[in-house]
Amino acid sequence: MAGTLGYNREHCHFILQALWQRLLTKGPVPQGRSSHGFVIIDHRAYVFGGENSPRVPIGSTVHCLDLSTQEWSVCQPQNKDSEPQPINAAAVAALGDSMYVFGGRSGITMGEGNTNQMYVFNTRTKEWRTLETSGDIPMARSYHTMLALGKALYVFGGCSEKGRLNDLHRFDVATNQWEKQPSYDVIEGRGGPGLAAVGETLYVVGGFAGREMNDVHAFDTAKKTWRSLTFNTPLPPRSVFGIGSYGNSIMVVCGEVDPSDQGHEGAGNFSNEAFVLDTSNPQDWVRVTTEGDVPEPRGWFSAAFSDEEKKLYIFGGNSETNERLNDIYSFQLNV
């Protein structure tokens, strides 16, 4: 497993260690936010959307951080009239030079202003486009998740006017066509889930289904079949956390472990722990021993993995004091 440093004979498990580093950025730092989008393209991190006040969309500005110089800048779109309306709790994913944005909501109350529109921002030309899509278009939603695999995007779950969802959809970026994937009724509908890919397999991890979840379900994108995983050592339940994959491993960092009694108006109980699952032998979620600039506990943020640096980056989120954050950290397993 990536990151294995040694074997603890007393407890009979592998020891994983990782280094957190806070980036000392400069330039026009984005306003603190949660429920935003965050991707990495060509050694630059991009931040879009989210909220600074509970449920109030923050705006449509795209912020860019050069990871080499650690300097922020604002991406001024070439066609500002085409940028999306301010949206919160959308899902984003990077594919090629572009950041794709799907769904989210523009209203204050849950479900208000939900959309199922797909937008794309070309980071090279700085142009927004609203895509005309066809096929099995997913219903409008927020607090869902999306990732790129091959030349397609996959969207899972989220919250709609009809309640929490457990559906999976594939979007072909060449044809702009949606295809609904087989359903799996074992999965309870949920918001704030994690979605990671290892090879051709998608992994749905945790989320909030009226309670924090820790289940894991795998979808083979080639065979279009589902299966559920069971563990000797499960992941502590959580939602709205950071997730990424490296080799055969899935990394989970931070997240909400107990929801707020004020709903989306307040802060829940958050974690700053990290866990790793080896999907080639998925028996135990291993808690990672972390050192360095360990971030304060948080949830409702977004994470993105840098293939070039082999690091998982996280930006912002909600803190235990209900303050929206604008800090950025890297997380790297020691190998």
Coordinates of C-alpha atoms in Angstrom, one line a residue, residues 58 75 81 117 119 125 128 143 153 184 190 193 197 206 227 233 247 252 262 313 324:
I58 CA -21.0 33.7 -2.8
C75 CA -9.6 34.6 -13.7
D81 CA -22.1 37.4 -19.9
Q117 CA -27.2 22.6 -15.8
Y119 CA -21.2 24.6 -17.3
T125 CA -9.0 30.6 -23.0
W128 CA -17.4 30.0 -19.9
Y143 CA -24.6 18.6 -2.4
L153 CA -17.8 12.5 -15.9
Y184 CA -28.3 0.0 -6.5
R190 CA -27.4 10.9 0.6
P193 CA -20.8 11.7 -0.2
A197 CA -11.9 6.2 -8.8
G206 CA -20.0 7.8 3.4
R227 CA -21.0 -4.4 -5.0
T233 CA -12.0 -1.9 10.6
G247 CA -2.4 4.1 -6.8
V252 CA -10.2 10.4 3.3
Q262 CA -29.2 23.9 13.6
Y313 CA -4.9 19.6 -1.6
R324 CA -15.8 29.9 6.7

